[in-house]
Every structure is written in structure tokens, then in C-alpha cells.
CSV table of C-alpha atoms in Angstrom, one decimal:
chain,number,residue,atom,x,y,z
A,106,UNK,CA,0.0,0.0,0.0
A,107,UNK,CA,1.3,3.5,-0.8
A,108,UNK,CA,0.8,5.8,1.2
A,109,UNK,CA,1.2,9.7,0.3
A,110,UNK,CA,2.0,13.1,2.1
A,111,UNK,CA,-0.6,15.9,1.8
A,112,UNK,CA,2.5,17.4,0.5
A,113,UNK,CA,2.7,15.1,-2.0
A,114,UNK,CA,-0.5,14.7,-3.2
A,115,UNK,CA,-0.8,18.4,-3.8
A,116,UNK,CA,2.5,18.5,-5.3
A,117,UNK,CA,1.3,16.1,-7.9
A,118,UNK,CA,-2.2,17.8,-8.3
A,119,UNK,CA,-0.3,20.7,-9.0
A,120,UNK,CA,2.5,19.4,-11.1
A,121,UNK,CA,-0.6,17.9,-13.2
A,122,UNK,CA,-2.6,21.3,-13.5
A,123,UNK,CA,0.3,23.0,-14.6
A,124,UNK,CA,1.6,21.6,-17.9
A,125,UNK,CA,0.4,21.2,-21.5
A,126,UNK,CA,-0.2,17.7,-22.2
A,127,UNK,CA,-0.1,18.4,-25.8
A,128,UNK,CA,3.6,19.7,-25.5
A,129,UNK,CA,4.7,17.5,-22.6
A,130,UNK,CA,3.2,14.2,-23.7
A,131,UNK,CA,4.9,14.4,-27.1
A,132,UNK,CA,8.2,15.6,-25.6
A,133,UNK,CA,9.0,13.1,-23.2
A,134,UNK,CA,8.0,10.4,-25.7
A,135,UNK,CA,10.2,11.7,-28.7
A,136,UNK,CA,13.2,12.5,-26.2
A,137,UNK,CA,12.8,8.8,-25.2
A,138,UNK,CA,13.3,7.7,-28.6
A,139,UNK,CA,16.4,10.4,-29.1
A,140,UNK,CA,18.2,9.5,-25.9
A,141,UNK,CA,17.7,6.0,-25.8
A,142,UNK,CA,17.4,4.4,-29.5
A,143,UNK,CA,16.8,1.3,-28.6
A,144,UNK,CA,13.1,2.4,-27.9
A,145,UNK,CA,12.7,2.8,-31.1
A,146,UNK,CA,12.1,-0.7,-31.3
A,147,UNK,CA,8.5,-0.8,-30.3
A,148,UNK,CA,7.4,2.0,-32.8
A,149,UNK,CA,8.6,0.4,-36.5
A,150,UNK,CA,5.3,1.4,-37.9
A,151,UNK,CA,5.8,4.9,-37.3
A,152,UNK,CA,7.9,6.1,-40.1
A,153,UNK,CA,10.7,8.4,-40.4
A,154,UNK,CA,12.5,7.9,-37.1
A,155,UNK,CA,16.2,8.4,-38.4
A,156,UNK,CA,17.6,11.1,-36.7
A,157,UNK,CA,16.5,13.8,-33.8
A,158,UNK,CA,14.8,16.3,-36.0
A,159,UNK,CA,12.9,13.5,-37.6
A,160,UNK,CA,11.5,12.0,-34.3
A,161,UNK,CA,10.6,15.4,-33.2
A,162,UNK,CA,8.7,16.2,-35.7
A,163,UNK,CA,7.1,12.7,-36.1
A,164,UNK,CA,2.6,13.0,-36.5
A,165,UNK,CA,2.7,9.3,-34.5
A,166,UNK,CA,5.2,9.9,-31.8
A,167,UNK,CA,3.4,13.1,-31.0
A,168,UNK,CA,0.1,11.4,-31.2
A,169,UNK,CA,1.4,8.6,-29.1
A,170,UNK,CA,2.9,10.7,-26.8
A,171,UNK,CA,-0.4,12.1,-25.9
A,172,UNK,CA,-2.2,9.1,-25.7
A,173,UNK,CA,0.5,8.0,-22.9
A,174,UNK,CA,0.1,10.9,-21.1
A,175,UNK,CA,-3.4,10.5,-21.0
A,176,UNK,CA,-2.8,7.6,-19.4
A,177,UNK,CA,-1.2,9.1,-16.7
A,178,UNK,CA,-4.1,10.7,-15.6
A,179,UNK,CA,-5.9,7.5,-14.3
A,180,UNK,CA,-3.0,7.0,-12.1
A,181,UNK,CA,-3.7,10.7,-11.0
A,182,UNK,CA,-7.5,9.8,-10.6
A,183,UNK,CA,-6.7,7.1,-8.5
A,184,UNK,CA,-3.7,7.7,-6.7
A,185,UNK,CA,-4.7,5.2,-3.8
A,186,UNK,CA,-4.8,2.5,-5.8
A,187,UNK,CA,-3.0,2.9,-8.9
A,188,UNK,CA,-1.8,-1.2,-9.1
A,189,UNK,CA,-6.1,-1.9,-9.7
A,190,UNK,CA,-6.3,1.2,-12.0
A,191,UNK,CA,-3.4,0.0,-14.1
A,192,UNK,CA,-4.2,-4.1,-13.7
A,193,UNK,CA,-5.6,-4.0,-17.5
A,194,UNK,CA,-2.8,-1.6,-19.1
A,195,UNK,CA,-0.4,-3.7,-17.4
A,196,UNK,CA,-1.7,-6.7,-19.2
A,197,UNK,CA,-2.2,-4.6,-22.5
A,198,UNK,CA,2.1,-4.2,-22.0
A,199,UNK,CA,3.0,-7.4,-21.2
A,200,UNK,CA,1.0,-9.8,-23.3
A,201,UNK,CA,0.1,-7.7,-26.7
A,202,UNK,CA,2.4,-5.0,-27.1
A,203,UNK,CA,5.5,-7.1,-25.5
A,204,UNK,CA,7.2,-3.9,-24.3
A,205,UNK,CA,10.2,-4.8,-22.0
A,206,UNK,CA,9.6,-3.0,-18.4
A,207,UNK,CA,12.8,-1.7,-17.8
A,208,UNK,CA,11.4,0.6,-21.0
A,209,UNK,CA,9.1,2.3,-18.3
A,210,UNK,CA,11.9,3.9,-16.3
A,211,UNK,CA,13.3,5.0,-19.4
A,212,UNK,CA,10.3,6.9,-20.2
A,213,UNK,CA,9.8,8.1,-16.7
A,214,UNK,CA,12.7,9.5,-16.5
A,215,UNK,CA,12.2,11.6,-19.6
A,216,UNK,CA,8.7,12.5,-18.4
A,217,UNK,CA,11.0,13.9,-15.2
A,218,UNK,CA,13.1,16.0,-17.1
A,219,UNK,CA,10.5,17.7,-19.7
A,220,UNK,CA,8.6,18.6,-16.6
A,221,UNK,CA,11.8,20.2,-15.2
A,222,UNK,CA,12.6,22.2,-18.1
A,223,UNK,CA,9.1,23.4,-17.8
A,224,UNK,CA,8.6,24.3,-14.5
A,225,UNK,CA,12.3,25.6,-13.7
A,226,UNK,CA,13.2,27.0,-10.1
A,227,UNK,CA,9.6,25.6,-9.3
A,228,UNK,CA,10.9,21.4,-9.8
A,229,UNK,CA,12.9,21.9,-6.3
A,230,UNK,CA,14.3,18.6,-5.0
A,231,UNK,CA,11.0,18.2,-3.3
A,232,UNK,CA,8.6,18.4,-5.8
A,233,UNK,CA,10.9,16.7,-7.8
A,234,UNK,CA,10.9,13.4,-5.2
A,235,UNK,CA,7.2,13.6,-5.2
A,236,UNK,CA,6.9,13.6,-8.8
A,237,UNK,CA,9.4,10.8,-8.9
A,238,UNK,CA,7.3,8.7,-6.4
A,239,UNK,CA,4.4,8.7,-8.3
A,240,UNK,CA,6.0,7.8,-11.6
A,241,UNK,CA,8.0,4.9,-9.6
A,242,UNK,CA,4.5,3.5,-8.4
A,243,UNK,CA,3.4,4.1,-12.1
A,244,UNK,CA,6.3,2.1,-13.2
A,245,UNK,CA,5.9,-0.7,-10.8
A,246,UNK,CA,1.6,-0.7,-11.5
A,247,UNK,CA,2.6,-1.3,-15.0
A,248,UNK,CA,5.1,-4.4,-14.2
A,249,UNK,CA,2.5,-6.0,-12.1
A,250,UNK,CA,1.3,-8.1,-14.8
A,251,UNK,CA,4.0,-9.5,-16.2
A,252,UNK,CA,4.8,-13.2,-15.6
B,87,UNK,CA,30.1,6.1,-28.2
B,88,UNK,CA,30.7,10.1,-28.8
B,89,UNK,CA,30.2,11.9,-31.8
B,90,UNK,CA,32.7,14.6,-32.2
B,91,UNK,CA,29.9,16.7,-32.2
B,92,UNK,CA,28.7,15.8,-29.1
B,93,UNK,CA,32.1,16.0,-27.6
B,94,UNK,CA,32.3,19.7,-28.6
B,95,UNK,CA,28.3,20.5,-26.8
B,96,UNK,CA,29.6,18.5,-24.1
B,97,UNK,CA,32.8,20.8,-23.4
B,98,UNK,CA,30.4,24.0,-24.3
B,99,UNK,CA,28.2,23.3,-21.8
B,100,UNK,CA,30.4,22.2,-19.4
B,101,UNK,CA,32.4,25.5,-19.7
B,102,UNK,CA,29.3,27.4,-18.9
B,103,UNK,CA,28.7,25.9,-15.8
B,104,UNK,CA,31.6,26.2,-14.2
B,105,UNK,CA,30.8,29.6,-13.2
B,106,UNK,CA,28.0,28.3,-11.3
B,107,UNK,CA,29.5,25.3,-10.4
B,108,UNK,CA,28.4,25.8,-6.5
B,109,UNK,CA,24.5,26.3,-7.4
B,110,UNK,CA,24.7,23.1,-9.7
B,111,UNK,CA,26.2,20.8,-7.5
B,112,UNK,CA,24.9,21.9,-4.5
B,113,UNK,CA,21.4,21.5,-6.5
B,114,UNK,CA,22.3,18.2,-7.8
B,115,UNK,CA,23.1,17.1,-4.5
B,116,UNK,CA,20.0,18.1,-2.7
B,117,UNK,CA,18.0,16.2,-5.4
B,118,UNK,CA,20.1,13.1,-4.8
B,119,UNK,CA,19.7,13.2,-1.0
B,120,UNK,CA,15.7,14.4,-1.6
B,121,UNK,CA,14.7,11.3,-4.0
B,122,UNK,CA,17.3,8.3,-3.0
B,123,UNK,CA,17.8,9.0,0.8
B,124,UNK,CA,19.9,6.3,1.2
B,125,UNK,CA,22.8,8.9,-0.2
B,126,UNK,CA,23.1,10.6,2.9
B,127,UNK,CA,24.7,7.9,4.5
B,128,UNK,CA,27.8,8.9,3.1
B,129,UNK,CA,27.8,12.6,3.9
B,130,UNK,CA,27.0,11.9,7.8
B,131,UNK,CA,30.2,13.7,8.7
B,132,UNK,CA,29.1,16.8,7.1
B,133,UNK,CA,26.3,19.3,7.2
B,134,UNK,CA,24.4,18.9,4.1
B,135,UNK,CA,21.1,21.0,4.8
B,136,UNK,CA,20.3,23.7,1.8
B,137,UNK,CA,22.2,26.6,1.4
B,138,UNK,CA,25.0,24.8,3.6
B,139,UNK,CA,28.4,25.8,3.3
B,140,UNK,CA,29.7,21.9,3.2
B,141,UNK,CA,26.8,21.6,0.7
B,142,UNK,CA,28.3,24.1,-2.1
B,143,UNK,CA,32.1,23.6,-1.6
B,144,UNK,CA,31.4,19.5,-1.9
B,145,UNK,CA,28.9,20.4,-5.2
B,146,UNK,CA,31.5,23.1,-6.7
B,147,UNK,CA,34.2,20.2,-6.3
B,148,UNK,CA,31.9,17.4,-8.4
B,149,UNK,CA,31.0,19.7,-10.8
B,150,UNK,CA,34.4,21.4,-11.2
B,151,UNK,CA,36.2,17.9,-11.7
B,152,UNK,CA,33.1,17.0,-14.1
B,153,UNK,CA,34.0,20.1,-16.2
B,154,UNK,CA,37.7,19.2,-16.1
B,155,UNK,CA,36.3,15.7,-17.5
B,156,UNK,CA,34.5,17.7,-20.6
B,157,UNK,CA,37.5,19.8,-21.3
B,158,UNK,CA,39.3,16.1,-23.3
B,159,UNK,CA,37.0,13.2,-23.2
B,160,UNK,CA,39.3,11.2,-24.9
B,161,UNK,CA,41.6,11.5,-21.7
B,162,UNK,CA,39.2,10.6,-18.9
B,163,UNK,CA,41.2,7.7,-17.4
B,164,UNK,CA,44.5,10.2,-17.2
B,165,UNK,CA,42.4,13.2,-15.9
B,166,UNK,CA,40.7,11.0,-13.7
B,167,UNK,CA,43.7,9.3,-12.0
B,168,UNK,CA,43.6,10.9,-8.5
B,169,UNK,CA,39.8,10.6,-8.2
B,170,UNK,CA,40.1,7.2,-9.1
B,171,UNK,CA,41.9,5.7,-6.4
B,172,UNK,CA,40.6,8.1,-4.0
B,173,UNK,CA,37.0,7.0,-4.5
B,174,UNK,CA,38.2,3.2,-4.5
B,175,UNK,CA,40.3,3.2,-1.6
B,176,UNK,CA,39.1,5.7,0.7
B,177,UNK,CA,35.5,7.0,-0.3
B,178,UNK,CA,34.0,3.6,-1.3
B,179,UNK,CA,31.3,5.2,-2.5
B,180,UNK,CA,28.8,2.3,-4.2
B,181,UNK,CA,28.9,3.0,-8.1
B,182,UNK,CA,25.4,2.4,-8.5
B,183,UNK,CA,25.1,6.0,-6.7
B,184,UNK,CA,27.2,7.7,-9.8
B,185,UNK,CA,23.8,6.6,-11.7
B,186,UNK,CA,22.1,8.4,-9.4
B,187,UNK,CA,24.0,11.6,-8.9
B,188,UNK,CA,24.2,11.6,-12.8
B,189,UNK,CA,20.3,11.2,-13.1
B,190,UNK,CA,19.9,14.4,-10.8
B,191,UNK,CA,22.8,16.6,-12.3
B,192,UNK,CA,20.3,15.7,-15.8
B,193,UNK,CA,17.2,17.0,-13.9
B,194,UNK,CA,19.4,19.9,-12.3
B,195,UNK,CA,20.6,20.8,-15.8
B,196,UNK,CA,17.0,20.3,-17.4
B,197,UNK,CA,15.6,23.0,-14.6
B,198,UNK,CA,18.9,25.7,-14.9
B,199,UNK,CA,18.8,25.3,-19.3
B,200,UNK,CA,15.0,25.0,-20.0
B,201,UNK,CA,14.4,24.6,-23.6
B,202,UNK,CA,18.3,24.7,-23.8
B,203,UNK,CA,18.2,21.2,-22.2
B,204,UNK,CA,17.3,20.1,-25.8
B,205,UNK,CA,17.3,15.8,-26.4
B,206,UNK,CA,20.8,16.2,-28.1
B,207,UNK,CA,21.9,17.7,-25.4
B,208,UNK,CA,20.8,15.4,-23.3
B,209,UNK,CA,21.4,12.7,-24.9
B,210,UNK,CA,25.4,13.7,-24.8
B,211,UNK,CA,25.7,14.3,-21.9
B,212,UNK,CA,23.7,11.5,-20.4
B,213,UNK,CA,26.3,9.3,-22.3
B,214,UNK,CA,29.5,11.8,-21.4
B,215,UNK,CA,28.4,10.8,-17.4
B,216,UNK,CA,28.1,7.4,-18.0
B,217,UNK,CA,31.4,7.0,-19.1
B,218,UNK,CA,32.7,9.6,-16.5
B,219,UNK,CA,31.4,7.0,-13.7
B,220,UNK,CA,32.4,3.6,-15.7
B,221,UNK,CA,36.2,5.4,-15.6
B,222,UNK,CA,35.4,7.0,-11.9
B,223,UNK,CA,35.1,3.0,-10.5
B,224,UNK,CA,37.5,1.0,-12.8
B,225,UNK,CA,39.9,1.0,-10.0
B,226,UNK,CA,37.3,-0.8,-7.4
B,227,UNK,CA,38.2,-4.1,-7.9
């Protein structure tokens, strides 16, 4: 069971109320593909990915890259039990899209820094660790599944 | 592997933080010791509250030597020497925590550039402080 702060829960609230997810959905997801390649793997149907400029200005990875932070907000929605809310997407990763987990981190960790360059002096270390909890429970809702 | 293009943003950006090496390591730090508290067992001789004075001097010496790092990457093991064998015989720090202080020095970097923080840049020097800590340990064991 996870249990949060007030601090932290309104640190997430507000981390959430504060950014674009048009900008920040589609820039952690194409950054993911620039700074680690190797996530490229999962996305072969999506065209032109052959250099930085290319994946940044790829229709699919921006599309995709809202549809994943979409996702995000069920975790947001249901912060107490995020493992239940994710049970199905879990399943959705490990059985039909075959993604490898350790992918999630990858892609959480991106997510981290987009939000930093957004929000500037305002990601201090402790918004920052909240932030980081929630995508870590995220990460581990999402492995759940896996066998 | 490094592109020399990557090389040269590496040593641009390095160059302009050493001005402000004591705000970005002391800000690195705090992340570290904020988001993996298991960190601050090393630093229990110290004072390493914000805006403490062990705090900045110990950040301005990480990111200085970091910087001296950027300067020839191709040299790392040689400019590296001293801090080598001080980190394996007397600090003993754990080298899974150089992934971690890298991760924050990344967020820290991400929050002081903004949209300067671009994925190239990233990217670089995600890979230039990987290789900084693979060199940083090779005299553990």
C-alpha cells in the first residue's frame, strides 16, 4: 500500500494542473526515442525515425505521446490505488504489445526532465521526489502483470 | 560512443557551468539526497542541509572535476587518475550511486537550461556521465 503526504499529493495535483499535455506528452515520448534508440524498437510502424529532428517532428510519436500521457491521468484519478487502475494496461504491455519494463523507467525518466525544463526553479528537489514517487508507483503498477 | 559533435556541446556546456558550479552541484546534491535518501549515509560527517556551506564547496568540487572531465574526453582515465583511487580506496562510495547523482545533475541541468536542455543535449551528456562513472570506478576491484 502506498501511502502519500498531503505534501505530496498536492504537489502532484499541482505538477498535473500546470503543464500542457499536448507539449509534454509528445516531448517526453520523442526524447525517449532520441536518448535511448533502442526504444525505437516498439514503434517500427511509425515512419521516419532516423535522426532527432525527424522524431521530433514525427505526426505518430506526437500522437502517441499524448495518448501515454493521458494515461497518466488514471493513475492521478486514483492515486490510492494505482496497481487496480493499471491491472488492464499492465496486461495490454506485457501480453500484446511485449514492451520490455525496464522501458518504463526510461520513459519516466524523460517525463522527469520535460517537466523540469518546464517548471524551472519551481521542480525543487521536493517536488521533484514527489513527482518521482508517483512515476516509480506508475512504473511498478505497470510491471505487475508480467509473468 | 561520442560523436565529435557531441564531444564539442559536451565541453560547451560544461564550460558554462563552471561559473556556477556551487548552485549546480549543491542543487544536484539536494536532489540526490531528496529522491534516493539512502545517499546521505555517506555525507553523515558533514552538514548537508540547503544553502549549507559543506553543501556548495562539496557540489562546486563534483561539478568542477566533471567540467575538467569535458574539457578532453578522450583523456578521462588520465584526468581521472587521482579521483580514481581516492573513490576506491578511501571513499568507497557504491557506483550504482554515480547513476544516481548523474540522473539528478540531468534533472538539475533540465531546470537551470530550460528549452536549452534540448534531447541532443541530453542525450550527450547522459552518455559523457556514464562513461565519467564507468572510468570513476575502474579502480574498485
Amino acid at each position: 500500500m502506498v501511502t502519500w503526504t498531503d505534501f505530496e499529493r498536492a504537489t502532484i495535483q499541482d505538477i498535473f494542473s500546470k503543464i500542457d499535455y499536448d507539449i509534454v506528452g509528445p516531448d517526453a515520448l520523442s526524447r525517449c526515442l532520441i536518448v535511448y534508440p533502442w526504444t525505437q524498437r516498439y514503434f517500427g510502424s511509425f515512419g521516419n525515425l532516423y535522426n532527432a529532428a525527424a522524431i521530433a517532428s514525427n505526426p505518430k510519436v506526437a500522437a502517441h505521446g499524448k495518448v501515454v500521457l493521458g494515461g497518466l491521468e488514471k493513475a492521478l484519478k486514483n492515486m490510492d490505488d494505482i496497481k487496480q487502475a493499471y491491472a488492464d494496461l499492465s496486461v495490454l504491455h506485457s501480453e500484446k504489445l511485449q514492451v520490455d519494463p525496464d522501458n518504463f523507467k526510461l520513459l519516466a525518466d524523460c517525463l522527469t526532465i520535460v517537466v523540469a525544463s518546464q517548471l524551472g526553479k519551481d521542480f525543487t528537489p521536493e517536488v521533484h521526489a514527489a513527482f518521482a514517487k508517483f512515476l516509480a508507483v506508475v512504473v511498478a503498477a505497470l510491471r505487475k502483470q508480467y509473468h | 560512443m561520442l560523436s565529435k559533435k557531441e564531444k564539442q556541446l559536451i565541453r560547451e556546456i560544461w564550460e558554462r557551468l563552471t561559473p556556477v558550479a556551487e548552485d549546480i552541484g549543491a542543487d544536484a546534491l539536494l536532489r540526490m539526497f531528496a529522491s534516493y535518501p539512502g545517499t546521505k549515509t555517506y555525507f553523515s560527517h558533514l552538514d548537508i542541509g540547503p544553502g549549507s556551506a559543506h553543501l556548495s564547496s562539496h557540489g562546486k568540487k563534483i561539478v568542477l572535476a566533471i567540467a575538467e572531465g569535458a574539457k578532453d574526453i578522450s583523456q578521462l582515465t588520465v584526468t581521472l587518475a587521482p579521483l580514481q583511487t581516492l573513490h576506491a580506496y578511501q571513499l568507497r562510495i557504491d557506483p550504482t550511486n554515480f547513476k544516481l547523482l548523474s540522473y539528478c545533475l540531468l534533472v538539475t541541468l533540465a531546470c537551470y537550461m530550460g528549452e536549452g536542455f534540448t534531447p541532443e543535449a541530453h542525450a550527450a551528456i547522459d552518455k559523457f556521465l556514464s562513461a565519467f562513472s564507468a572510468v570513476l570506478a575502474e579502480k574498485y576491484r
